[in-house]
mmCIF file of C-alpha atoms in Angstrom:
data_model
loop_
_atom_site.group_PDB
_atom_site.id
_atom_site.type_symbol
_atom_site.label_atom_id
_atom_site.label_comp_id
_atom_site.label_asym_id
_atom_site.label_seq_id
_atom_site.Cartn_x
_atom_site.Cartn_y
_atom_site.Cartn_z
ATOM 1 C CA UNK A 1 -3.093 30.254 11.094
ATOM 2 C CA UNK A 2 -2.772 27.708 8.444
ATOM 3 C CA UNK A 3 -2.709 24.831 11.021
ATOM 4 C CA UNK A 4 -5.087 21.788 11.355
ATOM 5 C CA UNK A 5 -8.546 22.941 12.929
ATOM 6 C CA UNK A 6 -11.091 21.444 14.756
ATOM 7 C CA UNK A 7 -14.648 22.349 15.888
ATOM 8 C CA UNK A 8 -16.118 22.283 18.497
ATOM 9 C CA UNK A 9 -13.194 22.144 21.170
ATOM 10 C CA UNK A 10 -15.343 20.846 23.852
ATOM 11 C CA UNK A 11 -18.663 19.336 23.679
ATOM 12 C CA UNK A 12 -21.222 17.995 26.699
ATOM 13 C CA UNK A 13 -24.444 15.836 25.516
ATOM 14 C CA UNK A 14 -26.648 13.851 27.552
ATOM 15 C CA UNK A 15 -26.247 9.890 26.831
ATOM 16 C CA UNK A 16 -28.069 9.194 23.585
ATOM 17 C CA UNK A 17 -27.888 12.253 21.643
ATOM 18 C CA UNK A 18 -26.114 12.867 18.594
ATOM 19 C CA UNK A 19 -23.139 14.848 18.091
ATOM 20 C CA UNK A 20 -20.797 16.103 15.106
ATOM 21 C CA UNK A 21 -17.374 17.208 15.044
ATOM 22 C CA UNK A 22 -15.923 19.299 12.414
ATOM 23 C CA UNK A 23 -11.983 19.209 10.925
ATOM 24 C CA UNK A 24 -10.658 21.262 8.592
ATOM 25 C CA UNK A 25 -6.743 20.281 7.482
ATOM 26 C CA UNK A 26 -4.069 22.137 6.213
ATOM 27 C CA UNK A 27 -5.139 23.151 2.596
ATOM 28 C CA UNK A 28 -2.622 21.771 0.490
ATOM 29 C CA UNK A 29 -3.234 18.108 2.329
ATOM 30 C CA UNK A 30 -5.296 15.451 0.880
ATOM 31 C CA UNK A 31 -5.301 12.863 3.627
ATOM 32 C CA UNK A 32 -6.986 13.296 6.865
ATOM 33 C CA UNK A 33 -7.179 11.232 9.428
ATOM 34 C CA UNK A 34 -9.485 10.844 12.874
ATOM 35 C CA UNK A 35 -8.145 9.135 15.995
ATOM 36 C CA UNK A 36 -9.564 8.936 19.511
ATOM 37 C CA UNK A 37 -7.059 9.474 22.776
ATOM 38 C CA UNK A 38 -9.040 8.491 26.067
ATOM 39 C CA UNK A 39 -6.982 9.335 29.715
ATOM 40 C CA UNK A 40 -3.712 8.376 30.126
ATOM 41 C CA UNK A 41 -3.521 6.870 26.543
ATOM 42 C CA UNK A 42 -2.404 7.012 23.186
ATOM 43 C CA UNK A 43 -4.375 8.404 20.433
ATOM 44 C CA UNK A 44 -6.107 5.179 18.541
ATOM 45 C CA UNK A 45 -6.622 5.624 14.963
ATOM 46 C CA UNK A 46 -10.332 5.477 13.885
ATOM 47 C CA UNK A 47 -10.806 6.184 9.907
ATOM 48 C CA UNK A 48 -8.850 7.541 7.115
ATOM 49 C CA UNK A 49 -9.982 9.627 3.811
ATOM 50 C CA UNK A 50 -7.562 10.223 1.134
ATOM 51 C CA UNK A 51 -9.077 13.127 -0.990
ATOM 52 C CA UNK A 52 -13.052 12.107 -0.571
ATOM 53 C CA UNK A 53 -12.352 8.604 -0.529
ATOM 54 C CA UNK A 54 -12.793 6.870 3.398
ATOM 55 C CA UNK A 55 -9.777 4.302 2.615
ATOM 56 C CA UNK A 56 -9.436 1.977 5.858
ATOM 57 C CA UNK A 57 -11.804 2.245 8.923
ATOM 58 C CA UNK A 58 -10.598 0.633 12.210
ATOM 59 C CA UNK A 59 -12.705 -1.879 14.257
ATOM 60 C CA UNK A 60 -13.253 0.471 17.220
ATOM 61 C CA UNK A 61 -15.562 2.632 14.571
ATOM 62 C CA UNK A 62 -18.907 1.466 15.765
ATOM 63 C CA UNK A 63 -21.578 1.500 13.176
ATOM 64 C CA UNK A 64 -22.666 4.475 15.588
ATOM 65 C CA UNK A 65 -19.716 6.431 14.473
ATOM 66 C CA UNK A 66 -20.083 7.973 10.644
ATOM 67 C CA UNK A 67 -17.167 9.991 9.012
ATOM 68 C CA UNK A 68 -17.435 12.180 6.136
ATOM 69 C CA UNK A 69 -15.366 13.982 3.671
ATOM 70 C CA UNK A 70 -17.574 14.967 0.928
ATOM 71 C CA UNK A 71 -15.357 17.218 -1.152
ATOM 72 C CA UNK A 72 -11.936 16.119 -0.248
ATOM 73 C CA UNK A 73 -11.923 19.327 2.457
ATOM 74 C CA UNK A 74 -13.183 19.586 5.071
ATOM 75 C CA UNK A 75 -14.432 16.414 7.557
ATOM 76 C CA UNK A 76 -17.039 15.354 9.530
ATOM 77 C CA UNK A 77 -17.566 12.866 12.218
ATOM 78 C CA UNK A 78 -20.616 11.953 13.477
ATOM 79 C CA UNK A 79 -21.690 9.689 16.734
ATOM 80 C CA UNK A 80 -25.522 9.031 17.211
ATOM 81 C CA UNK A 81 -26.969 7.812 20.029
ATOM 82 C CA UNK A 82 -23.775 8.675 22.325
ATOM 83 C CA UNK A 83 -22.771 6.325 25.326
ATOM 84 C CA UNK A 84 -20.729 7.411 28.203
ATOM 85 C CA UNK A 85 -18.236 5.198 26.644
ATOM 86 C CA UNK A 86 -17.582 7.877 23.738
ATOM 87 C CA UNK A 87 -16.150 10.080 26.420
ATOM 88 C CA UNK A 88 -13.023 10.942 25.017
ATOM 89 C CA UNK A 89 -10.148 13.452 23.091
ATOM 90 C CA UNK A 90 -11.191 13.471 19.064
ATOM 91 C CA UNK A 91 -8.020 14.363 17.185
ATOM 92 C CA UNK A 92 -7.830 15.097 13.305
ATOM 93 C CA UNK A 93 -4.840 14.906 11.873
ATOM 94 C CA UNK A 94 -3.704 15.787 8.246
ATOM 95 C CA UNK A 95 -0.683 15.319 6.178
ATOM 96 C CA UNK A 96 0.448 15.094 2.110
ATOM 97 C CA UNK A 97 1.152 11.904 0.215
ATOM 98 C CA UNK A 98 4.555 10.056 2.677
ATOM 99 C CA UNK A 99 3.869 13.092 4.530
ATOM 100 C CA UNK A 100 3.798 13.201 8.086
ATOM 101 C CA UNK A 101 0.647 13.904 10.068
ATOM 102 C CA UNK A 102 0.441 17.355 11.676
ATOM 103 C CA UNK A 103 -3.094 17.253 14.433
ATOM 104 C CA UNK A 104 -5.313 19.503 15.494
ATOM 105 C CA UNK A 105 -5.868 20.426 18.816
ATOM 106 C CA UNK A 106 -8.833 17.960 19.148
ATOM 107 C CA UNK A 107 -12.818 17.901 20.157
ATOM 108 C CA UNK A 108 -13.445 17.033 23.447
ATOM 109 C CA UNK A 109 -16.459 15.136 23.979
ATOM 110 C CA UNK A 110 -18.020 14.449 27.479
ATOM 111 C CA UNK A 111 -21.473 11.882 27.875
ATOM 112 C CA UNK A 112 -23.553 12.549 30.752
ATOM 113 C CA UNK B 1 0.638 -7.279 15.261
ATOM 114 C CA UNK B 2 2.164 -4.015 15.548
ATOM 115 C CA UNK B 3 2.734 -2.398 18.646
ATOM 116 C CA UNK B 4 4.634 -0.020 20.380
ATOM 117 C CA UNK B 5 5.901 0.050 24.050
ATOM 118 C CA UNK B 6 7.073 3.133 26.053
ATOM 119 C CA UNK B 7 7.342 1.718 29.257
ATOM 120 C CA UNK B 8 8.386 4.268 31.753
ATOM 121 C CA UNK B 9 4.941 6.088 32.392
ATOM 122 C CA UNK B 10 6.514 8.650 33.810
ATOM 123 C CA UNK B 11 9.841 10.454 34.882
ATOM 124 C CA UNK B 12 10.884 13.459 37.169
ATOM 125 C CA UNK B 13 14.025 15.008 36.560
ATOM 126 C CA UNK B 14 15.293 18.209 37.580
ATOM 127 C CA UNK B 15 16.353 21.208 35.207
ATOM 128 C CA UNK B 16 19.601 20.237 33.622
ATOM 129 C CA UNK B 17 19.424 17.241 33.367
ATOM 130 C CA UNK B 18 19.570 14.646 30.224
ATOM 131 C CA UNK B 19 16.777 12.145 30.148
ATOM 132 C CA UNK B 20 16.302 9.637 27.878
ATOM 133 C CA UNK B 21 12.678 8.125 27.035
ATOM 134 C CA UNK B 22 12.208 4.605 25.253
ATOM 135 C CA UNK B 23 10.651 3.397 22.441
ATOM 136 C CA UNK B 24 10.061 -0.809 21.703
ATOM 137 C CA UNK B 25 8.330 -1.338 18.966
ATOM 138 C CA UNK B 26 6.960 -4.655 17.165
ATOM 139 C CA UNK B 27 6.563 -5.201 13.237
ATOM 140 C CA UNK B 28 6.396 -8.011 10.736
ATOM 141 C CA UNK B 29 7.161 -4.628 7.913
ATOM 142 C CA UNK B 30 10.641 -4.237 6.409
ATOM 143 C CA UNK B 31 9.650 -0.776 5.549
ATOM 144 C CA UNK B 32 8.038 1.074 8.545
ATOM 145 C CA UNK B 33 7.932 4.901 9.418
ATOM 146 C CA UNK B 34 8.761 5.675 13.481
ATOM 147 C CA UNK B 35 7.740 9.053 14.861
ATOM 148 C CA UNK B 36 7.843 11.073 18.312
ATOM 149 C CA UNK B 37 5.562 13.705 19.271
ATOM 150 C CA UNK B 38 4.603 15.988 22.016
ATOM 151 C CA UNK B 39 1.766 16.678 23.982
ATOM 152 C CA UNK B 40 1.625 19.792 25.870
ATOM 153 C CA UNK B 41 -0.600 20.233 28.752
ATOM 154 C CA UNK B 42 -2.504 22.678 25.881
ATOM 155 C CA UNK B 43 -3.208 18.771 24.971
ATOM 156 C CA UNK B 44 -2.465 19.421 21.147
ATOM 157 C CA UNK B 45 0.274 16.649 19.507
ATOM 158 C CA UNK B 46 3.311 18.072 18.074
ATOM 159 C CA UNK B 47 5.259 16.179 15.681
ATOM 160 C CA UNK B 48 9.094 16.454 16.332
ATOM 161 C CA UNK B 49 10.558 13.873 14.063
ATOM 162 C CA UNK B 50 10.200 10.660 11.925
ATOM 163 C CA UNK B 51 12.410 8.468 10.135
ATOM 164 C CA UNK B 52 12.434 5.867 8.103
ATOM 165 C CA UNK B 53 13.011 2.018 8.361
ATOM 166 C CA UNK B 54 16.044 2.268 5.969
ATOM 167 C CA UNK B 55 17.670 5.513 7.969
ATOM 168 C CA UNK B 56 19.466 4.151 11.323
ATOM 169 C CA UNK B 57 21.719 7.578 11.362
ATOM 170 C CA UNK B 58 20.969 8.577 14.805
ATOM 171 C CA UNK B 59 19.755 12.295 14.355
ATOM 172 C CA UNK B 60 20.349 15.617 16.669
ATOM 173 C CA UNK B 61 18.471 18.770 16.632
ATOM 174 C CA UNK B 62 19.396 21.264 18.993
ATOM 175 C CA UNK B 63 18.603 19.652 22.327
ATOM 176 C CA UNK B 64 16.807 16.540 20.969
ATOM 177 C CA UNK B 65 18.658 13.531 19.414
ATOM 178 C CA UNK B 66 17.024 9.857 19.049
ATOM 179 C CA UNK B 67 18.496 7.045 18.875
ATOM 180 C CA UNK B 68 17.332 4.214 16.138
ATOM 181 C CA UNK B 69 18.654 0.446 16.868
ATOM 182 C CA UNK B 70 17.014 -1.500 14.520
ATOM 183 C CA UNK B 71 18.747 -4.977 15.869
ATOM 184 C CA UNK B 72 16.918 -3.989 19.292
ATOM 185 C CA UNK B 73 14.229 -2.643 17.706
ATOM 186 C CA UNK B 74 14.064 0.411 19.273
ATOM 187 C CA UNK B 75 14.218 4.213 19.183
ATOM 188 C CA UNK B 76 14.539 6.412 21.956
ATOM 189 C CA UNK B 77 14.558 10.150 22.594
ATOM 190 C CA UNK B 78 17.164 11.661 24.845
ATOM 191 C CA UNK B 79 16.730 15.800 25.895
ATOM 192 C CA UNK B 80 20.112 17.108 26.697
ATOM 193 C CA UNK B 81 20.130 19.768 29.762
ATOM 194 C CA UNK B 82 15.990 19.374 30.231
ATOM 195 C CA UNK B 83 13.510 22.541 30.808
ATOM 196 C CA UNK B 84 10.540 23.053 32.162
ATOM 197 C CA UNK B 85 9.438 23.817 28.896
ATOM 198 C CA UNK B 86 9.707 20.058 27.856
ATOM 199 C CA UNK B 87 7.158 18.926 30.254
ATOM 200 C CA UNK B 88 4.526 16.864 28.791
ATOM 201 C CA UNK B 89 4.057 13.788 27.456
ATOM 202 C CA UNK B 90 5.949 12.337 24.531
ATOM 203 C CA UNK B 91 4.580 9.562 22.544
ATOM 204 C CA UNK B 92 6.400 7.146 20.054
ATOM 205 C CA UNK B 93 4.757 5.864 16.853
ATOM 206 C CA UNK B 94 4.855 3.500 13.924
ATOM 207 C CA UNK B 95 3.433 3.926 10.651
ATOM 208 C CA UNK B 96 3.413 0.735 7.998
ATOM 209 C CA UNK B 97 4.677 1.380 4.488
ATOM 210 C CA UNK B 98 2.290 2.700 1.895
ATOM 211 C CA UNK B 99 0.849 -0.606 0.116
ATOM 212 C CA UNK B 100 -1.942 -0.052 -2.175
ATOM 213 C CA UNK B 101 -3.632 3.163 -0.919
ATOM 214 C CA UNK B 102 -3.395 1.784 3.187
ATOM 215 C CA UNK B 103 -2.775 5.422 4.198
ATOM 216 C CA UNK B 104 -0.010 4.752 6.946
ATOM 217 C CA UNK B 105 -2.115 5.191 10.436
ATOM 218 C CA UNK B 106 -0.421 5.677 13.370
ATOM 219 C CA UNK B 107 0.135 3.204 16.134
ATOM 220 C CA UNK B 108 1.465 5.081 19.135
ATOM 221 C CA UNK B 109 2.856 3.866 22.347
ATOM 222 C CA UNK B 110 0.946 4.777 26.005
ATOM 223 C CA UNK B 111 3.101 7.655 25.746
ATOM 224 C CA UNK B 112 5.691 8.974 28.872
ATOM 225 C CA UNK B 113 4.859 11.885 30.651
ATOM 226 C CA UNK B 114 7.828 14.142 31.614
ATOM 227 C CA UNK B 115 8.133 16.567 34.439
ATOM 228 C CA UNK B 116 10.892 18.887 34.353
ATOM 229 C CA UNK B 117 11.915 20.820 38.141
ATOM 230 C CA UNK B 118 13.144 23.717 38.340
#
């Protein structure tokens, strides 16, 4: 399977802990995006990385929220001290240069 | 501002039948990228199409066609003789033009969830 994947698929944490969320994108892609899709809405874009470079980060990335891309690979996003607010779908997407964006099948994270 | 407006929620049809979902969208861009994709109840997005600002050619693939208006600004989806197989909801996005390295983010619509009956 050569497809956009994400770990973990589901994730429970207690309010306050920290979590991390793992993408890995089509190999031959070097942007990758992260968006966030609550209930009975669209996804909402959070952060960019073209290659290893983070390019645009949206307002609704709290300075809670870190994302990560250290070798233009493989991405990380990271949310410390969790609030039930965070409850939500986690989607990574990937795509080529004017390419379109092909997701993954997403990280859900619930905050007890 | 951009934006983008599906308004129906949601729509029932029966097995057979066409159905038609709308896009509005809202941009100050001359060049723009629009896109439709799927979302299961497996709850993974699947992109079906996307066109560019430039291409008003209305497009067909198999049982899919859209329709892009750009003096209405809209483009909507239309499923000829619907399955249950197309249940789920479909979203509509936007995408700005690449301008120095902005990496063309999505904005997508609420999306409109379909339910097909046998």
């Amino acid at each position: 399977d050569t497809g956009v994947s994400q770990d973990p698929r589901h994730k429970i944490t207690k309010r306050g802990q920290n979590v991390t969320f793992r993408c890995d994108p089509i190999s031959e892609h070097n942007r990758l995006y992260w968006y966030r899709q609550t209930l009975g809405q669209g996804p909402e874009f959070l952060t960019y990385f073209q290659n290893e470079a983070q390019l645009e980060k949206s307002r609704l990335l709290s300075d809670r929220f870190s994302a990560e891309r250290p070798k233009g690979s493989f991405s990380t996003l990271e949310i410390q001290r969790t609030e039930q607010g965070d409850s939500a779908m986690y989607l990574c997407a990937s795509s080529s240069d004017r390419g379109e964006q092909y997701f993954g099948p997403g990280t859900r994270l619930t905050v007890t | 501002a951009q934006k983008v407006t599906q308004a129906q929620t949601e729509i029932s049809v029966v097995e057979k039948e066409d159905v038609t979902l709308d896009c509005v969208y809202e941009t100050r861009d001359t060049t723009y990228y629009l896109f439709w994709y799927k979302q299961p109840p497996s709850g993974e997005l699947v992109f079906l199409i996307r066109r560019n600002s430039f291409d008003e050619q209305n497009e067909i693939s198999g049982r899919y066609s859209w329709n892009f208006q750009k003096s209405t600004s809209s483009f909507n989806f239309t499923i000829t003789a619907s399955q249950v197989v197309d249940s789920a909801v479909y979203f509509c996005a936007l995408s700005e033009a690449e301008i120095y390295n902005q990496g063309g983010k999505l904005i997508f619509g609420q999306g409109t969830e379909l339910s097909v009956k046998p």
